[in-house]
mmCIF file of C-alpha atoms and ligand atoms in Angstrom:
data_model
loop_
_atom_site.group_PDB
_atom_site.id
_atom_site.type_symbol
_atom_site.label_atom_id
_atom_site.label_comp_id
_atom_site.label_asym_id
_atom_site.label_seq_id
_atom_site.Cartn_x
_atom_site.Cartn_y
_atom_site.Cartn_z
ATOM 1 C CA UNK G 1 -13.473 -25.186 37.357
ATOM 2 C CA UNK G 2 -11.532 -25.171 34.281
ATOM 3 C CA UNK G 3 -11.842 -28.624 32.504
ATOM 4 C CA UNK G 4 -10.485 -30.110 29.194
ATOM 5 C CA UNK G 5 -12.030 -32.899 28.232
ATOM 6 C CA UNK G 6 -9.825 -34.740 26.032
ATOM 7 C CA UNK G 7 -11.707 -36.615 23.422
ATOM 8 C CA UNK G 8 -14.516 -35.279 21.880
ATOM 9 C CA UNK G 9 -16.581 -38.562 20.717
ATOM 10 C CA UNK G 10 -19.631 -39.477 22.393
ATOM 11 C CA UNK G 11 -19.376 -39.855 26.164
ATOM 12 C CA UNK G 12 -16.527 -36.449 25.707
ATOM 13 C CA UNK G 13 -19.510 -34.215 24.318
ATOM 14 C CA UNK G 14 -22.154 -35.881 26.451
ATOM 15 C CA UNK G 15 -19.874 -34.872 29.572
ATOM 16 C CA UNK G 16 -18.685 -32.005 28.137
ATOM 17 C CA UNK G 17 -21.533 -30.383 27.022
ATOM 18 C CA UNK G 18 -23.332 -31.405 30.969
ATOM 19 C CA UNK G 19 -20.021 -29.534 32.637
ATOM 20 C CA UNK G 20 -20.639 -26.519 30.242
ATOM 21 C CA UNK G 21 -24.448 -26.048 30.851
ATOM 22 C CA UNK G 22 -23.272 -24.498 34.275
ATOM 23 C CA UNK G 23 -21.332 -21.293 33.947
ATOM 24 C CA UNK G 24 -19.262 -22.403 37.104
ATOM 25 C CA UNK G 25 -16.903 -24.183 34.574
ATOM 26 C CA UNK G 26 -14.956 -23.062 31.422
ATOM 27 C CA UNK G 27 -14.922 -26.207 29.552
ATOM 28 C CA UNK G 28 -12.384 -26.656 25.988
ATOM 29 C CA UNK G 29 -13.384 -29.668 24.029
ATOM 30 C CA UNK G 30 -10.323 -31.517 22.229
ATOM 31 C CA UNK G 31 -11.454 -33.246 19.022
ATOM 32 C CA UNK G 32 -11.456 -33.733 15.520
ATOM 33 C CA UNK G 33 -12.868 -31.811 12.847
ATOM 34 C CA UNK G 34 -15.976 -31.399 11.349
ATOM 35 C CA UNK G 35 -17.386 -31.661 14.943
ATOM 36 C CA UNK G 36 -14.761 -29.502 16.761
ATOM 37 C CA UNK G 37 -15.384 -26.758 13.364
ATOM 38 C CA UNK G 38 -19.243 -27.485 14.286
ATOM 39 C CA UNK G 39 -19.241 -26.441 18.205
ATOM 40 C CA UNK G 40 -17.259 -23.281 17.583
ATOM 41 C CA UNK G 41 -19.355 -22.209 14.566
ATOM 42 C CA UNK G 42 -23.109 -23.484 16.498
ATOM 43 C CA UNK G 43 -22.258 -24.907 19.680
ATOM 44 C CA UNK G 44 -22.744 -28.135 20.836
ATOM 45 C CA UNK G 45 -26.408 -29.207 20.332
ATOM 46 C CA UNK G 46 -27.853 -32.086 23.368
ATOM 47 C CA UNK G 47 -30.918 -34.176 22.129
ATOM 48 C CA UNK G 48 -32.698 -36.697 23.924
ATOM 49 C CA UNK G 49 -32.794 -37.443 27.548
ATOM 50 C CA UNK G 50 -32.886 -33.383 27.886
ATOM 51 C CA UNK G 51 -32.411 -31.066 25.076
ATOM 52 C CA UNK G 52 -29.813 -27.757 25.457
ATOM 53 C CA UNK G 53 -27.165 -26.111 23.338
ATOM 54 C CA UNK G 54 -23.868 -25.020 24.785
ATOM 55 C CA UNK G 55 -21.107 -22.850 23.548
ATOM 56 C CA UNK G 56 -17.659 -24.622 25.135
ATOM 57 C CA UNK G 57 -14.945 -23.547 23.509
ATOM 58 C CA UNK G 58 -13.118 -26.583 21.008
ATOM 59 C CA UNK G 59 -9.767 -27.100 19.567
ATOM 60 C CA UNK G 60 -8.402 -30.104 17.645
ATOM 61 C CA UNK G 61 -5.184 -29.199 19.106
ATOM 62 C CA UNK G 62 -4.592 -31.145 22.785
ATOM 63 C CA UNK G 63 -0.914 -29.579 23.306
ATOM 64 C CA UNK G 64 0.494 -27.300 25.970
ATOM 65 C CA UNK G 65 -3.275 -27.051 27.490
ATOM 66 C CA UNK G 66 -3.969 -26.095 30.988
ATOM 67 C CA UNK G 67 -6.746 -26.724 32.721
ATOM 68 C CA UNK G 68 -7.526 -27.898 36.631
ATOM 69 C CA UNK G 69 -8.894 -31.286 35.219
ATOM 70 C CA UNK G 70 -8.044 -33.200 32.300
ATOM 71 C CA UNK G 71 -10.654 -35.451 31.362
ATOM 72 C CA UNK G 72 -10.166 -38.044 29.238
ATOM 73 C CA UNK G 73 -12.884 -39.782 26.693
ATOM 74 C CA UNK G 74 -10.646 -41.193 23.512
ATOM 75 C CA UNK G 75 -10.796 -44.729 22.780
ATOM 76 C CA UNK G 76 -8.274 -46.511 24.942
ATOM 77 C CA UNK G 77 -6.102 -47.154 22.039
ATOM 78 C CA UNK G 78 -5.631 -43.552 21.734
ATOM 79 C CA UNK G 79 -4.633 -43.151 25.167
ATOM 80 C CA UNK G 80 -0.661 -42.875 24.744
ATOM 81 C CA UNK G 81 -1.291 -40.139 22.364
ATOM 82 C CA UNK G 82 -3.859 -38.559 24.651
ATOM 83 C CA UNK G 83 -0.995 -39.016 27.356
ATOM 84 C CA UNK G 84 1.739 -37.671 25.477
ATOM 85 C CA UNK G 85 -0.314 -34.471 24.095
ATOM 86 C CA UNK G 86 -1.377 -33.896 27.718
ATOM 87 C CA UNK G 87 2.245 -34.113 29.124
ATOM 88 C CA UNK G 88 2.531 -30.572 27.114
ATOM 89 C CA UNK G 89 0.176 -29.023 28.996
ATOM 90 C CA UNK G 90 -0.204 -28.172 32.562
ATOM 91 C CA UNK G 91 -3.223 -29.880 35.225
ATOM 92 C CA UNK G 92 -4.036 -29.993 38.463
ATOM 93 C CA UNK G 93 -5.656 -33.672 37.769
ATOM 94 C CA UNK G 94 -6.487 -35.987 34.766
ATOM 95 C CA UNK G 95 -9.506 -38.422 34.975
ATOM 96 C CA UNK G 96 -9.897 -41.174 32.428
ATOM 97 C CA UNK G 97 -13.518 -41.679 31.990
ATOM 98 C CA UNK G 98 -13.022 -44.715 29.272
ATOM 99 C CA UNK G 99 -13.988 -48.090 28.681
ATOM 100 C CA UNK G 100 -11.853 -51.198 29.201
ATOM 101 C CA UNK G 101 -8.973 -51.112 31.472
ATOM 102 C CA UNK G 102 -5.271 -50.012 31.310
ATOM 103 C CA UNK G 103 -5.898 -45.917 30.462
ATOM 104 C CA UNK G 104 -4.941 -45.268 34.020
ATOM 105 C CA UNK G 105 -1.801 -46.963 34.181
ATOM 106 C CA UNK G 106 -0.870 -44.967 30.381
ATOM 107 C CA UNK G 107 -1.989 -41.367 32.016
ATOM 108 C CA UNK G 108 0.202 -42.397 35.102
ATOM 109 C CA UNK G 109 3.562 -43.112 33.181
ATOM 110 C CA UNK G 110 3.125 -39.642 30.887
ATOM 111 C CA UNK G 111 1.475 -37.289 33.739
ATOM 112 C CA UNK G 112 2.659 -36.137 37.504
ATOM 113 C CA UNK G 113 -0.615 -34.856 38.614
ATOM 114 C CA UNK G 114 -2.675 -37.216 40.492
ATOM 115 C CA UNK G 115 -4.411 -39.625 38.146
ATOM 116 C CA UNK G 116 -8.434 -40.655 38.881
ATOM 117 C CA UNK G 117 -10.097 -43.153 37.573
ATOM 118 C CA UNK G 118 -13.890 -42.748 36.468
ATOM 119 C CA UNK G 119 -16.306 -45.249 35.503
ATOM 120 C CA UNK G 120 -19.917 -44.449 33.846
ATOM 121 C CA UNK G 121 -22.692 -45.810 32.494
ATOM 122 C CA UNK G 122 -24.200 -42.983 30.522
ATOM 123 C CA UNK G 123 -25.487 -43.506 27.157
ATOM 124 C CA UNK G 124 -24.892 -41.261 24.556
ATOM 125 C CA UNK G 125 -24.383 -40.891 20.640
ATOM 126 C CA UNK G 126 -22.969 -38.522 18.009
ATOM 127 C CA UNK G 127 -25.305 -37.962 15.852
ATOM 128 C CA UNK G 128 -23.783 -35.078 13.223
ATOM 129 C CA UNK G 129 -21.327 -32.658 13.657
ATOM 130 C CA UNK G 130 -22.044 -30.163 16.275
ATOM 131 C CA UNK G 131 -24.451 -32.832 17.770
ATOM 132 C CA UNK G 132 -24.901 -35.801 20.515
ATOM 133 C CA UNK G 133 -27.512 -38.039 21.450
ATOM 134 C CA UNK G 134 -28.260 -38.196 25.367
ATOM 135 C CA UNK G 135 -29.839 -42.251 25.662
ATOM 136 C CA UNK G 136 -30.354 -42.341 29.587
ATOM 137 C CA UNK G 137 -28.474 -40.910 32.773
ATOM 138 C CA UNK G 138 -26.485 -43.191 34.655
ATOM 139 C CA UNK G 139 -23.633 -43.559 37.383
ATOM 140 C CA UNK G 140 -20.874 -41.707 37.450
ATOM 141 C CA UNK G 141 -17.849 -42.938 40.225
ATOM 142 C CA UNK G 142 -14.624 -41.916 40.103
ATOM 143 C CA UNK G 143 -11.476 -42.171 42.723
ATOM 144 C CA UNK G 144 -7.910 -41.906 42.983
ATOM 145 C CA UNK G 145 -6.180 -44.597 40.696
ATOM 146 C CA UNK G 146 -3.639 -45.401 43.595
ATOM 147 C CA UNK G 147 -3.963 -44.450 47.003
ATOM 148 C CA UNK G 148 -0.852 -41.882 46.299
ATOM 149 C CA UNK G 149 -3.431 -40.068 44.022
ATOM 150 C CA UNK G 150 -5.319 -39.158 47.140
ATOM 151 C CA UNK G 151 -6.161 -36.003 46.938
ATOM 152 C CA UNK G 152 -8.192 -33.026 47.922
ATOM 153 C CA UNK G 153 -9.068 -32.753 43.864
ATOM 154 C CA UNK G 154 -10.908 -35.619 43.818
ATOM 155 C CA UNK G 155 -13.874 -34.673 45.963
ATOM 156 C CA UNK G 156 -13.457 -30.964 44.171
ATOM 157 C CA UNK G 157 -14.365 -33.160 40.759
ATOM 158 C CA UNK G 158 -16.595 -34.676 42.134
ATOM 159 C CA UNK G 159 -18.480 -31.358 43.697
ATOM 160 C CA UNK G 160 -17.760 -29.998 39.838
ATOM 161 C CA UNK G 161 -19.782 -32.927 38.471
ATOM 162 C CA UNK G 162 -22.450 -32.315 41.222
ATOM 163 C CA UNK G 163 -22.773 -28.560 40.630
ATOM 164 C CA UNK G 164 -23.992 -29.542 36.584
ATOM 165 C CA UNK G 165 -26.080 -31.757 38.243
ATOM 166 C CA UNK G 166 -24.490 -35.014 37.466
ATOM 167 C CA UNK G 167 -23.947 -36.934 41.126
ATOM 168 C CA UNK G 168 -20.485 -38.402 41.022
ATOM 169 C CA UNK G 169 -19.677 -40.764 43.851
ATOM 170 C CA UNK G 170 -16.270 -40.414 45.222
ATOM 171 C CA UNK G 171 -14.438 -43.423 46.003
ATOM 172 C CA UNK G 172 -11.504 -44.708 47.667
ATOM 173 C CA UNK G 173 -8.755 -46.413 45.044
ATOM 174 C CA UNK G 174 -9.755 -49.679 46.231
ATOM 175 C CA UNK G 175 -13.336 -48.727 45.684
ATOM 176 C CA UNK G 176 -12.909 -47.326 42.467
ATOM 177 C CA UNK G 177 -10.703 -50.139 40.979
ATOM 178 C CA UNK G 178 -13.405 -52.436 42.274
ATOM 179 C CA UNK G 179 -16.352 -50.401 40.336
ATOM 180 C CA UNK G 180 -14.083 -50.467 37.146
ATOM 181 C CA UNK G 181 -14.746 -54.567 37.413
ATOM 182 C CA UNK G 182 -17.916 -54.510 37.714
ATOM 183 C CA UNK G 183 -18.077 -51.349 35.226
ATOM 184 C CA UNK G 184 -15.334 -54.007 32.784
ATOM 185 C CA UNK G 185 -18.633 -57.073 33.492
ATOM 186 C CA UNK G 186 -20.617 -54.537 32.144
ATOM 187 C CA UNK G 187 -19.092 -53.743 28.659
ATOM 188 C CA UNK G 188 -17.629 -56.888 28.390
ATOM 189 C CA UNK G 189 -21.764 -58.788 28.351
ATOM 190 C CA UNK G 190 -22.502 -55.432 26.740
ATOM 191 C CA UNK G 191 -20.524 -54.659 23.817
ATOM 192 C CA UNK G 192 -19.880 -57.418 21.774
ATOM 193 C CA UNK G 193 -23.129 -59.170 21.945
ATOM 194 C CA UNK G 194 -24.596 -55.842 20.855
ATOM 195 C CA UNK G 195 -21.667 -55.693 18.299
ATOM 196 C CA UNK G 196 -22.222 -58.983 16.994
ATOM 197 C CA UNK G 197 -26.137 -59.666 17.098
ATOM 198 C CA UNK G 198 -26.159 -55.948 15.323
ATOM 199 C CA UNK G 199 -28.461 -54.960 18.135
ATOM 200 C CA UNK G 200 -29.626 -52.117 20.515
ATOM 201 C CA UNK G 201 -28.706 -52.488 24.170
ATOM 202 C CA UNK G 202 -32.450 -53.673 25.705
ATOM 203 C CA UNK G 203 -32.331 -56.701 23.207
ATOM 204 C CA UNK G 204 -30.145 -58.225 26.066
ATOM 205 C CA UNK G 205 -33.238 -57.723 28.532
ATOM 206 C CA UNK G 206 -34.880 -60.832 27.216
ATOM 207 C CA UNK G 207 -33.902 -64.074 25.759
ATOM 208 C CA UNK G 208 -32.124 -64.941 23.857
ATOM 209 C CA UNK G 209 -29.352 -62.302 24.288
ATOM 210 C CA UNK G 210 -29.459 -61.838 28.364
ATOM 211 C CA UNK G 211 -28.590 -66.093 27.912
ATOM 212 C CA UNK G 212 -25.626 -64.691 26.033
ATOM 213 C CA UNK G 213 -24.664 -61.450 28.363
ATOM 214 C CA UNK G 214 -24.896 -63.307 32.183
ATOM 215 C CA UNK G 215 -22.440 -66.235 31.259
ATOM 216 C CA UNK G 216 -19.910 -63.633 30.020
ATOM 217 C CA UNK G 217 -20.556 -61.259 33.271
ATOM 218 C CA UNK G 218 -20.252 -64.407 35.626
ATOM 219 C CA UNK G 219 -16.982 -64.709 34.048
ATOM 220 C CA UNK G 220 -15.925 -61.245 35.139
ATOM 221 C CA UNK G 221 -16.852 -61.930 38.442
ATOM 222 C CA UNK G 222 -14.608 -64.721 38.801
ATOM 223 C CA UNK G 223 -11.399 -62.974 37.037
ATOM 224 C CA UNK G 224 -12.294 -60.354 39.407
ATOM 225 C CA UNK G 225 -12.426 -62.515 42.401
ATOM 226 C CA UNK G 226 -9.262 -64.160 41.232
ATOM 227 C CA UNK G 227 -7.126 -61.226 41.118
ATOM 228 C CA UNK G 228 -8.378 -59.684 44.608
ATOM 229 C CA UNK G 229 -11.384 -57.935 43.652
ATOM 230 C CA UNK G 230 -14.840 -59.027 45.795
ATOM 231 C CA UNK G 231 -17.138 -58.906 42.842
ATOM 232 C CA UNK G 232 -19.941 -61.374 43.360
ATOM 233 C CA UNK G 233 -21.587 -63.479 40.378
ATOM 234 C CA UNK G 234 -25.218 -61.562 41.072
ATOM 235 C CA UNK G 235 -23.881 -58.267 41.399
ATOM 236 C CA UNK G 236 -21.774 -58.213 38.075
ATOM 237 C CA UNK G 237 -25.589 -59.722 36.525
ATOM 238 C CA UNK G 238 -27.665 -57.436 38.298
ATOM 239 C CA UNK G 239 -24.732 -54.666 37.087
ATOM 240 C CA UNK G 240 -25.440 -55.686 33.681
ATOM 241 C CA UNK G 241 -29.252 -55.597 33.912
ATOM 242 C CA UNK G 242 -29.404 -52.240 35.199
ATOM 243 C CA UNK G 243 -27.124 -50.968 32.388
ATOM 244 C CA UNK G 244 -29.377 -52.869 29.758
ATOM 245 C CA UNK G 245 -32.474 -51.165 31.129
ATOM 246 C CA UNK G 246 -30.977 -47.968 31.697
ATOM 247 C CA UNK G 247 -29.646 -47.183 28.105
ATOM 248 C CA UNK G 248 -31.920 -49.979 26.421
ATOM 249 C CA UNK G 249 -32.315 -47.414 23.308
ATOM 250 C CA UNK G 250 -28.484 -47.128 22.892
ATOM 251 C CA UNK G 251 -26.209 -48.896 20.236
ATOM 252 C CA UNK G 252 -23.457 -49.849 22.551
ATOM 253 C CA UNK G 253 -19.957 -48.423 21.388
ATOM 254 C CA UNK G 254 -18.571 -51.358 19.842
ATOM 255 C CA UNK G 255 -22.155 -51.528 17.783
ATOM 256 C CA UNK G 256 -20.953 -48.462 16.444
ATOM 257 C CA UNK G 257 -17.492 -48.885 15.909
ATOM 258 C CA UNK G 258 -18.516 -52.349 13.863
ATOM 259 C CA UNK G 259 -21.064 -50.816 11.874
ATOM 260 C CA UNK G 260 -18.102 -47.535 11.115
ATOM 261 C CA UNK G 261 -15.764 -50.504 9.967
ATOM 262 C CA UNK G 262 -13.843 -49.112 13.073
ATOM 263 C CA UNK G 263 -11.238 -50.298 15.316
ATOM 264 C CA UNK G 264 -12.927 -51.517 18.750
ATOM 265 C CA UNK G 265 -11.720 -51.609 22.332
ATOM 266 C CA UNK G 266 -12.568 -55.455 22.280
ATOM 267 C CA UNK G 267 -8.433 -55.796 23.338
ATOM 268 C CA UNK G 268 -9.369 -53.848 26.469
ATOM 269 C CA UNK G 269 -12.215 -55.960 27.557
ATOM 270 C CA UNK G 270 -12.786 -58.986 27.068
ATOM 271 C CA UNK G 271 -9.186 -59.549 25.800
ATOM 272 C CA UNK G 272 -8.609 -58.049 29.484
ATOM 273 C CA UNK G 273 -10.206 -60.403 31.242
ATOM 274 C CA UNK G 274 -9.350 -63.172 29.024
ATOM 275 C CA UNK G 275 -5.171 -62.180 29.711
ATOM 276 C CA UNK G 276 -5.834 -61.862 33.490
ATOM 277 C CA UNK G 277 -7.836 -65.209 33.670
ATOM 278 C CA UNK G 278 -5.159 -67.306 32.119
ATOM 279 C CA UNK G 279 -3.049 -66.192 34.492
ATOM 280 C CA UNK G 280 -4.826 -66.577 37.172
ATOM 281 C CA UNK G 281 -6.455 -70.020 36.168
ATOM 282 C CA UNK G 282 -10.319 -69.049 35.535
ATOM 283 C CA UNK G 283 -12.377 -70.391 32.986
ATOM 284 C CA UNK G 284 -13.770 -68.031 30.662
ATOM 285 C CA UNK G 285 -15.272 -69.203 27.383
ATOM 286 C CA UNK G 286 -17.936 -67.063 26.390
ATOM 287 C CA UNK G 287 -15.181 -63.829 27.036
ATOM 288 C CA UNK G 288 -12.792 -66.133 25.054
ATOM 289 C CA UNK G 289 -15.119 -67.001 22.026
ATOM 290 C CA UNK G 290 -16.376 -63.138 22.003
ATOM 291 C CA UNK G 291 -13.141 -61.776 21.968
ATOM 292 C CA UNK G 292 -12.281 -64.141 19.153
ATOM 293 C CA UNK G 293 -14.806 -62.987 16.775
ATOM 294 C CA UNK G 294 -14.521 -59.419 17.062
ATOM 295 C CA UNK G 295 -11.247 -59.798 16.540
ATOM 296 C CA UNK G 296 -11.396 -61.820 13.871
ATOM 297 C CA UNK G 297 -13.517 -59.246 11.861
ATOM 298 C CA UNK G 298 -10.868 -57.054 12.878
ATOM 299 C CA UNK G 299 -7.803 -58.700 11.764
ATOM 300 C CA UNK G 300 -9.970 -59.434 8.406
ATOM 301 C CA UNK G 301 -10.505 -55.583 7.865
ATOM 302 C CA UNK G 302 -6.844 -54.757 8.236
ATOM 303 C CA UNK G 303 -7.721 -52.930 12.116
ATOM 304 C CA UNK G 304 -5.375 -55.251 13.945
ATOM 305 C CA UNK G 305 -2.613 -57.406 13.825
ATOM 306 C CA UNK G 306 -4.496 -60.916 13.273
ATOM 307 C CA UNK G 307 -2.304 -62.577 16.043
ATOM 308 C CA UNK G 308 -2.217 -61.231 19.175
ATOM 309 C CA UNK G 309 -1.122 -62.741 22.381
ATOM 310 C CA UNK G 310 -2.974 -62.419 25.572
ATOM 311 C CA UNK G 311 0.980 -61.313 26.923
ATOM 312 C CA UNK G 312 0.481 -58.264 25.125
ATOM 313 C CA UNK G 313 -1.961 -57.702 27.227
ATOM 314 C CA UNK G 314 -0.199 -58.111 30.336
ATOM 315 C CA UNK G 315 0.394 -54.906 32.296
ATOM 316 C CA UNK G 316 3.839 -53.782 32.646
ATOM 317 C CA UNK G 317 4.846 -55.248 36.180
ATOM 318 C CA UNK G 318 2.850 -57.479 36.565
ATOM 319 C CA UNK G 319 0.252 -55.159 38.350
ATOM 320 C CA UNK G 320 -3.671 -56.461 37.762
ATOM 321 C CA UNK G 321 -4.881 -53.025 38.570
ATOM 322 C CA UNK G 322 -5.610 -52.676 34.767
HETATM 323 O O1 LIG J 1 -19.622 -48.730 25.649
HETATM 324 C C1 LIG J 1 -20.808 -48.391 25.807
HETATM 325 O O2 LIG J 1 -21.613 -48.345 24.884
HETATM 326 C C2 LIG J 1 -21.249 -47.949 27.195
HETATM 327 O O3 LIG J 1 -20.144 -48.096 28.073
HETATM 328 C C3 LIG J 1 -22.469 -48.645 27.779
HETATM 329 C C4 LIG J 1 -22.593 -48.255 29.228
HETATM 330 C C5 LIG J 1 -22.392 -50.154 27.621
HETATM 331 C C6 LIG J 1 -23.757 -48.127 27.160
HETATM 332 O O4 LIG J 1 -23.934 -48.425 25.829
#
């Protein structure tokens, strides 16, 4: 299969550099340079978890592509321009494989191929240029975003993932949109306590942290449950739990985009949840407080506009989906 994968940060070359290992698929990395002027001078080295070097080809230009699948890996506030540069191009499918929620609905309004929504708990890290850390296999789901996205390209992805020997599970919209929940529980316990506490992922597999990580996924739960979704209390914990085990070595994302002085995707998750539970009437604190403090260190660096309103969060329409 011919794949772009549209975002060449951490999860992009973890999943890029898995797709490319099999010579079934001709994969083109979009990115930014020095990495994508790393990968086509040495490749794209894999440590950890296994250790390979592929050769995919890499471009830090994401116009007028075409490929059969379009996946995308940029941080969700880059997805309009991922959406835009991809309208140039040509696919048979795009799959956001992101954190947080709303990348769907963005690829939907740019894109007329069917749109699929991924969700994954892989770990992984850039370490240098040309480089990536592999910290611990994990799920990989995707589906169609709406049921019109139905289509017979979603169980070819997933038989694409399969055949680099990374087991997707193909699900139906409503299955997929209910995974991205619990997959939102996760990164939402995840993230910021990591973020804040300056800590790897397993800290939250004792106490004190896992007394700071269930409240927030409980809260999930019940946004979830509020807005249609049948996410229990103990599976969004349990969700959380096997995350924290599975990629206890990893610095969680927004770990990394703190300690970068970067922009994070706090907006996207707990802000999410926080926007759809005031709507909906659910309690959420811990989301609440969380989302506060990030942002707060991120309106005092100059990231974000200091006063946002959980309306600007809203989806356009209404919809909950994301
Ligand atoms: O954002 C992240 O870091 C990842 O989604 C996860 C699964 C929490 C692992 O660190």
């Amino acid at each position: 299969m011919d794949i772009v994968v549209f975002g060449a940060g951490s999860l992009g070359s973890l999943f890029g550099a898995l797709l490319a290992r099999t010579a079934e698929h001709d994969v083109t990395l979009v990115g930014r340079d020095p990495h994508v002027a790393a990968v086509r001078k040495s490749g794209l080295a894999v440590t950890g978890t296994d250790s390979f070097t592929v050769h995919p080809k890499a471009t830090t230009d994401g116009t007028g592509l075409s490929a059969d699948l379009a996946l995308v890996t940029v941080k969700a506030f880059d997805t309009e321009t991922a959406a835009r540069e991809l309208a140039t191009g040509e696919f048979r499918a795009v799959c956001s494989l992101q954190n947080g929620m709303g990348n769907e609905e963005t690829l939907a309004r740019h894109l007329d191929c069917p749109v699929l929504a991924g969700t994954t708990s892989y770990g992984a890290a850039r370490s240098a240029p040309g480089e990536v850390e592999w910290n611990g296999r994990g799920d990989l789901s995707i589906g169609p975003w709406e049921p019109s996205d139905a289509d017979a390209i979603g169980e070819e992805v997933g038989a694409a993932f399969a055949a680099a020997d990374v087991p997707a599970t193909v699900a139906t919209a409503d299955g997929i949109r209910r995974l991205l929940w619990r997959k939102l529980a996760v990164n939402a316990a995840i993230n910021p306590v990591t973020a804040l506490a300056r800590v790897p992922n397993g800290a939250l597999s004792g106490d004190p942290g896992v007394g700071l990580a269930e409240p927030v996924a409980r809260e999930v739960a019940a946004t979830a449950r509020a807005v249609g979704v049948d996410l229990g209390d103990a599976e969004a914990v349990e969700a959380v739990a096997e995350v924290v085990r599975a990629t206890a070595e990893n610095d969680s994302s927004m770990y990394r985009d703190v300690e970068r002085g970067r922009r994070t995707e706090v907006d996207v998750i707990n802000g999410y949840v926080v926007g759809r539970a005031d709507e909906n009437g659910v309690e959420v604190p811990t989301n609440r407080t969380l989302w506060g403090l990030i942002r707060t260190w991120e309106a005092e660096r100059g990231l974000v506009d200091p006063e946002p309103s959980t309306e600007s969060l809203k989806v356009p329409g209404g919809d909950d989906r994301v």
